[in-house]
Amino acid sequence: MLNELSNPNSLRRQDDSADAPVIAPMIAPMIAPMIAPMIAIVGATGAVGVELMRCLEKRNFPAGALRLLASARSAGSTLPYGADQVLVEELRDDSFAGVDVALFSAGATISRRYAPIAVAAGAMVVDNSSAFRMQADVPLVVPEVNGATLAGHNGIVANPNCVAAIMTMALAPLHRAATIRRVFAATYQSASGAGAAAMEELRQATAAHLEDRPFEPKVLPHPYAFNLFSHNADVDGESGYNGEELKAAAETRRILDMPYLPIGITCVRVPVLRAHSIALSVEFERSVSPDEARNLLAAAPGVQVVDDRAANHFPMPSEASGIDDVLVGRIRTDLGDPSGHTLALFVSGDQLLKGAALNAVQILEHLLGR
């Protein structure tokens, strides 16, 4: 496998014939059928980049070659893929020669610069940053929710904000049965949403706190151990909402194809390593009973109902961490709405998986018809 992963010439397409049709990367609605595409991961050494490799491996994705791209600082190191070690290369303008699919997870600035370069070189881009999410000609996709929109891509597909991806997994099955009127959400967001450095800061801060040592935060603006605080995204001076809240609301509307859906949201960082949780209050056009909601969610792909009232067992980030499914529970009629049209729910999903890497790989699988 090592030779195939490190050798771009091992790539083989089903259309490798003299008269095979040429598909223009900026026009084709889907990738040409491939037996073993060459995949580049941009930001390979970050938390999401590492999870992208794990997802590809776990799902037995038939990568003909794997090119790992990162900053000059990381170039020359290696990362494990299966039993092999794959060399990390410096990201450059010529990094996408021969690449079929580029999975980006290195921030919006990098994506804006290099994603068009990758597309021009013939690659299909799945981007995990905020760079293209609200661009009209770029699909914003959670495959279980709106996978059909992938047919309209022009070379780039956007992977949603982690809160929007996890939240819509719970909202969409209910919305299909009983149209949503309004959503209130409060998030409990883990360190993984701020990257590997924030996860390490939480570990170090917790150890320091337990040992009664001083600790100065460097990655996040406030002490993290045994604390929680408003999400560290910049706050909009006019609305009072921070950037994370505005992104999550706008992207949820777009994924659900409800541009005017009222959404109120408060995003909070909590001292959890990975897996975000969300408390939801969802108003529908008609009354929806908790039993109906449980049945709808239990039948939804990628959702696991965890709703044991007798044992007081509901979704927890400790149980959502490391699994593909989004956990939904604490399903009950919201007593704040006497009409009976509102349900309260609690959701937990792995931010690095369904909130990022897994969703990106699922997008790729859909594009390739797997």
Coordinates of C-alpha atoms in Angstrom, one line a residue:
M1 CA 0.0 0.0 0.0
L2 CA 2.9 2.4 0.8
N3 CA 4.1 2.5 -2.8
E4 CA 0.6 3.3 -4.1
L5 CA 0.1 6.0 -1.5
S6 CA 3.4 7.8 -2.2
N7 CA 3.5 7.3 -5.9
P8 CA 1.2 9.6 -8.0
N9 CA 1.9 7.4 -11.1
S10 CA 0.0 4.6 -9.5
L11 CA -3.3 6.5 -10.1
R12 CA -5.7 4.6 -12.4
R13 CA -9.0 5.9 -13.8
Q14 CA -11.8 3.9 -15.3
D15 CA -11.7 6.3 -18.3
D16 CA -8.0 5.8 -19.1
S17 CA -8.5 5.4 -22.8
A18 CA -7.6 7.5 -25.8
D19 CA -11.2 8.4 -26.6
A20 CA -12.4 8.9 -23.0
P21 CA -14.3 12.2 -22.6
V22 CA -12.4 15.1 -21.1
I23 CA -14.3 16.7 -18.2
A24 CA -13.5 20.4 -17.5
P25 CA -13.0 20.8 -13.7
M26 CA -15.0 24.1 -13.5
I27 CA -18.0 22.7 -15.4
A28 CA -18.4 19.0 -14.6
P29 CA -21.2 18.3 -12.1
M30 CA -19.5 15.2 -10.8
I31 CA -16.0 13.8 -10.7
A32 CA -15.1 11.4 -13.5
P33 CA -15.5 7.8 -12.3
M34 CA -12.3 6.7 -10.6
I35 CA -11.0 3.4 -9.3
A36 CA -8.3 5.0 -7.1
P37 CA -8.2 8.8 -7.1
M38 CA -5.1 10.7 -6.0
I39 CA -6.1 12.6 -2.9
A40 CA -4.3 15.7 -1.4
I41 CA -4.9 16.8 2.2
V42 CA -4.1 20.4 2.8
G43 CA -3.5 21.1 6.5
A44 CA -2.6 17.4 7.0
T45 CA -0.8 18.0 10.4
G46 CA -3.8 19.7 12.0
A47 CA -6.4 18.0 14.2
V48 CA -8.9 17.8 11.3
G49 CA -6.2 16.8 8.8
V50 CA -5.3 13.8 11.0
E51 CA -8.9 12.8 11.3
L52 CA -9.3 13.0 7.5
M53 CA -6.7 10.4 7.1
R54 CA -8.3 8.2 9.8
C55 CA -11.7 8.5 8.1
L56 CA -10.3 7.5 4.7
E57 CA -8.5 4.5 6.3
K58 CA -11.5 3.5 8.5
R59 CA -13.9 3.6 5.6
N60 CA -11.5 1.7 3.3
F61 CA -11.5 4.6 0.8
P62 CA -9.6 3.4 -2.3
A63 CA -7.0 6.1 -2.5
G64 CA -4.5 5.4 -5.3
A65 CA -2.1 8.0 -3.8
L66 CA -2.1 10.3 -0.8
R67 CA -0.3 13.6 -0.8
L68 CA 0.0 15.4 2.5
L69 CA 0.4 19.1 2.4
A70 CA 1.2 21.6 5.2
S71 CA 3.4 24.6 6.0
A72 CA 7.1 24.6 5.5
R73 CA 7.5 24.1 9.2
S74 CA 5.9 20.6 9.0
A75 CA 7.4 19.6 5.7
G76 CA 9.7 16.6 5.9
S77 CA 7.9 15.0 8.8
T78 CA 5.8 11.9 8.3
L79 CA 2.3 10.8 9.3
P80 CA 0.9 7.3 9.7
Y81 CA -1.6 5.9 7.2
G82 CA -2.4 2.3 8.0
A83 CA 0.9 0.5 8.5
D84 CA 2.8 3.1 6.4
Q85 CA 4.4 6.5 7.0
V86 CA 3.5 9.2 4.4
L87 CA 5.8 12.2 3.9
V88 CA 4.4 15.7 4.6
E89 CA 5.2 18.2 1.8
E90 CA 5.2 21.9 1.8
L91 CA 2.1 23.5 0.3
R92 CA 3.0 25.3 -3.0
D93 CA 1.4 26.5 -6.1
D94 CA 2.5 23.3 -8.0
S95 CA 1.3 20.9 -5.2
F96 CA -1.8 19.8 -7.1
A97 CA -0.3 18.3 -10.3
G98 CA -2.0 15.0 -10.8
V99 CA -4.3 15.4 -7.9
D100 CA -8.0 14.4 -8.4
V101 CA -9.4 15.5 -5.0
A102 CA -8.1 18.1 -2.6
L103 CA -9.4 18.1 1.0
F104 CA -8.7 21.4 2.5
S105 CA -8.5 22.1 6.3
A106 CA -6.0 24.8 6.8
G107 CA -8.2 27.9 7.3
A108 CA -10.0 30.4 5.1
T109 CA -6.9 32.4 4.0
I110 CA -5.2 29.3 2.6
S111 CA -8.4 28.0 1.0
R112 CA -9.0 31.3 -0.8
R113 CA -5.5 31.3 -2.2
Y114 CA -5.0 27.6 -3.1
A115 CA -8.4 26.1 -3.8
P116 CA -8.7 27.9 -7.1
I117 CA -5.2 26.8 -8.0
A118 CA -6.2 23.2 -7.2
V119 CA -9.3 23.4 -9.3
A120 CA -7.4 24.9 -12.2
A121 CA -5.0 21.9 -11.9
G122 CA -7.9 19.6 -12.4
A123 CA -8.7 18.7 -8.8
M124 CA -12.1 18.7 -7.1
V125 CA -12.0 20.6 -3.8
V126 CA -13.8 19.8 -0.6
D127 CA -13.1 22.8 1.7
N128 CA -13.5 22.7 5.5
S129 CA -13.0 26.5 6.0
S130 CA -15.5 29.3 6.0
A131 CA -14.1 30.7 2.7
F132 CA -16.8 29.6 0.3
R133 CA -19.7 28.5 2.5
M134 CA -22.0 31.3 1.6
Q135 CA -21.0 31.6 -2.0
A136 CA -24.0 31.0 -4.2
D137 CA -22.3 28.7 -6.7
V138 CA -20.6 26.6 -4.0
P139 CA -22.8 23.8 -2.5
L140 CA -22.8 23.7 1.4
V141 CA -23.4 20.1 2.1
V142 CA -24.3 17.7 4.8
P143 CA -24.9 14.6 2.7
E144 CA -27.7 13.0 4.8
V145 CA -29.6 16.4 4.7
N146 CA -29.0 18.0 1.3
G147 CA -26.7 15.7 -0.7
A148 CA -28.6 16.4 -3.9
T149 CA -27.1 19.9 -4.1
L150 CA -23.7 18.3 -4.9
A151 CA -24.9 18.0 -8.5
G152 CA -24.5 21.8 -8.9
H153 CA -20.9 22.2 -8.0
N154 CA -18.3 24.0 -10.1
G155 CA -15.2 22.4 -8.7
I156 CA -15.6 23.4 -5.0
V157 CA -17.9 22.0 -2.3
A158 CA -18.0 23.6 1.2
N159 CA -18.0 21.6 4.4
P160 CA -20.2 23.4 6.9
N161 CA -19.4 24.9 10.3
C162 CA -19.3 22.2 12.9
V163 CA -22.3 23.4 14.8
A164 CA -24.4 23.7 11.6
A165 CA -23.5 20.2 10.5
I166 CA -24.3 18.6 13.8
M167 CA -27.4 20.6 14.4
T168 CA -28.9 20.0 11.0
M169 CA -28.5 16.3 11.5
A170 CA -31.1 16.6 14.3
L171 CA -33.3 19.2 12.7
A172 CA -33.6 17.9 9.1
P173 CA -35.6 14.6 9.9
L174 CA -38.0 16.6 12.0
H175 CA -38.3 19.4 9.5
R176 CA -39.2 17.0 6.7
A177 CA -42.2 15.8 8.7
A178 CA -43.3 19.0 10.3
T179 CA -42.0 22.3 8.9
I180 CA -39.8 24.2 11.4
R181 CA -40.9 27.7 12.3
R182 CA -38.2 28.8 14.7
V183 CA -35.0 27.5 16.4
F184 CA -33.4 28.5 19.7
A185 CA -30.0 27.0 20.4
A186 CA -27.3 27.1 23.0
T187 CA -24.0 25.3 22.2
Y188 CA -21.4 23.7 24.5
Q189 CA -18.4 23.7 22.2
S190 CA -15.3 21.6 22.8
A191 CA -11.6 22.5 22.5
S192 CA -11.2 20.6 19.2
G193 CA -13.2 23.4 17.5
A194 CA -10.2 25.6 18.0
G195 CA -7.7 23.1 16.8
A196 CA -5.0 20.8 18.2
A197 CA -3.3 23.7 20.0
A198 CA -6.5 24.4 22.0
M199 CA -6.9 20.8 22.9
E200 CA -3.3 20.7 24.2
E201 CA -3.9 24.0 26.1
L202 CA -6.9 22.4 27.9
R203 CA -4.8 19.4 28.9
Q204 CA -2.0 21.6 30.2
A205 CA -4.4 24.0 32.0
T206 CA -6.2 21.2 33.6
A207 CA -3.0 19.6 34.9
A208 CA -1.8 23.0 36.2
H209 CA -5.1 23.6 38.0
L210 CA -5.1 20.2 39.7
E211 CA -1.5 20.8 40.8
D212 CA -2.3 24.3 42.0
R213 CA 0.2 25.8 39.5
P214 CA -0.3 29.1 37.6
F215 CA -1.1 28.8 34.0
E216 CA -1.3 31.6 31.4
P217 CA -3.6 30.8 28.4
K218 CA -2.0 31.4 25.0
V219 CA -4.4 29.9 22.5
L220 CA -7.7 30.9 24.0
P221 CA -8.5 34.3 25.6
H222 CA -9.7 33.0 29.0
P223 CA -8.7 30.2 31.5
Y224 CA -10.1 27.0 30.1
A225 CA -9.8 24.4 32.9
F226 CA -12.9 24.2 35.0
N227 CA -14.4 27.2 33.2
L228 CA -16.6 28.1 30.3
F229 CA -16.9 31.3 28.4
S230 CA -18.6 32.9 25.4
H231 CA -17.2 31.6 22.1
N232 CA -13.9 33.3 21.3
A233 CA -15.0 34.5 17.8
D234 CA -15.1 38.3 17.4
V235 CA -18.4 39.9 18.5
D236 CA -20.4 42.0 16.0
G237 CA -20.8 45.4 17.5
E238 CA -24.2 46.1 16.1
S239 CA -26.0 42.8 16.8
G240 CA -24.0 41.6 19.8
Y241 CA -23.7 38.1 18.2
N242 CA -20.3 36.6 17.7
G243 CA -19.0 35.3 14.4
E244 CA -19.6 31.7 15.4
E245 CA -23.2 32.3 16.2
L246 CA -23.8 34.3 12.9
K247 CA -22.0 31.6 10.9
A248 CA -23.9 28.7 12.5
A249 CA -27.3 30.4 12.0
A250 CA -26.7 31.4 8.3
E251 CA -25.3 28.0 7.4
T252 CA -28.1 26.2 9.1
R253 CA -30.6 28.2 7.0
R254 CA -28.7 27.4 3.8
I255 CA -28.4 23.7 4.5
L256 CA -32.1 23.4 5.3
D257 CA -33.0 25.7 2.3
M258 CA -34.9 28.0 4.7
P259 CA -33.3 31.4 4.1
Y260 CA -35.7 33.2 6.4
L261 CA -35.8 30.7 9.3
P262 CA -35.6 32.6 12.6
I263 CA -32.7 31.3 14.7
G264 CA -31.5 32.5 18.0
I265 CA -28.2 31.0 19.2
T266 CA -25.6 31.4 22.0
C267 CA -22.3 29.7 21.5
V268 CA -20.1 28.8 24.5
R269 CA -16.7 27.1 24.9
V270 CA -16.7 24.4 27.5
P271 CA -13.7 22.4 28.9
V272 CA -14.4 19.3 26.8
L273 CA -11.6 17.9 24.5
R274 CA -13.9 17.0 21.5
A275 CA -17.6 16.6 20.6
H276 CA -19.9 19.6 20.6
S277 CA -23.3 19.6 22.4
I278 CA -26.3 21.7 21.6
A279 CA -29.5 22.4 23.6
L280 CA -32.3 23.0 21.1
S281 CA -35.8 24.4 21.3
V282 CA -37.6 23.9 18.0
E283 CA -41.0 25.3 17.1
F284 CA -43.0 23.6 14.3
E285 CA -46.0 24.5 12.2
R286 CA -47.9 21.7 13.9
S287 CA -47.8 19.8 17.1
V288 CA -45.1 17.1 17.2
S289 CA -45.1 14.7 20.1
P290 CA -41.9 13.4 21.7
D291 CA -42.7 9.9 20.5
E292 CA -43.1 11.0 16.9
A293 CA -39.9 12.9 17.1
R294 CA -38.1 9.8 18.5
N295 CA -39.4 7.6 15.7
L296 CA -38.4 10.2 13.0
L297 CA -34.9 10.5 14.5
A298 CA -34.4 6.8 15.0
A299 CA -35.1 6.3 11.3
A300 CA -32.7 9.0 10.2
P301 CA -29.2 7.9 8.9
G302 CA -26.3 9.1 10.9
V303 CA -28.5 9.7 14.0
Q304 CA -28.6 7.7 17.2
V305 CA -31.4 8.3 19.7
V306 CA -30.1 8.3 23.3
D307 CA -33.2 9.1 25.4
D308 CA -33.5 7.0 28.5
R309 CA -35.6 8.9 31.0
A310 CA -35.6 6.1 33.6
A311 CA -31.8 6.0 33.7
N312 CA -31.4 9.7 33.2
H313 CA -29.2 8.8 30.3
F314 CA -29.0 11.3 27.4
P315 CA -26.4 12.5 24.9
M316 CA -23.0 13.2 26.3
P317 CA -19.8 14.4 24.6
S318 CA -17.9 11.6 26.3
E319 CA -20.1 9.1 24.4
A320 CA -20.2 11.1 21.1
S321 CA -16.4 11.4 20.9
G322 CA -14.9 9.1 18.4
I323 CA -18.2 7.9 16.8
D324 CA -19.7 8.8 13.4
D325 CA -23.3 9.2 14.6
V326 CA -24.9 12.3 16.1
L327 CA -26.6 11.6 19.4
V328 CA -30.0 13.1 20.0
G329 CA -32.1 12.8 23.2
R330 CA -33.7 14.7 26.1
I331 CA -36.7 14.9 23.7
R332 CA -39.7 16.5 25.4
T333 CA -42.4 19.1 24.8
D334 CA -41.1 22.6 25.5
L335 CA -43.2 23.8 28.4
G336 CA -42.4 27.4 27.4
D337 CA -44.8 27.1 24.4
P338 CA -48.4 26.4 25.6
S339 CA -49.4 25.7 22.0
G340 CA -47.6 22.3 22.1
H341 CA -45.8 23.1 18.8
T342 CA -42.3 23.3 20.3
L343 CA -39.9 20.4 21.3
A344 CA -36.8 20.6 23.4
L345 CA -33.8 18.3 22.5
F346 CA -30.2 17.8 23.4
V347 CA -27.6 16.9 20.8
S348 CA -24.0 15.7 20.9
G349 CA -21.7 15.1 17.9
D350 CA -18.0 14.7 17.4
Q351 CA -16.7 18.0 16.1
L352 CA -13.7 16.4 14.4
L353 CA -15.8 13.8 12.7
K354 CA -19.4 14.7 11.7
G355 CA -18.5 18.3 12.4
A356 CA -15.5 18.3 10.0
A357 CA -13.5 15.3 8.7
L358 CA -16.2 12.6 8.4
N359 CA -18.6 15.0 6.6
A360 CA -15.9 15.9 4.1
V361 CA -15.2 12.3 3.4
Q362 CA -18.9 11.5 3.0
I363 CA -19.1 14.4 0.5
L364 CA -16.3 12.8 -1.4
E365 CA -18.0 9.4 -1.3
H366 CA -21.2 11.0 -2.7
L367 CA -19.3 12.7 -5.5
L368 CA -17.7 9.4 -6.5
G369 CA -21.0 7.5 -6.2
R370 CA -19.7 5.3 -3.4

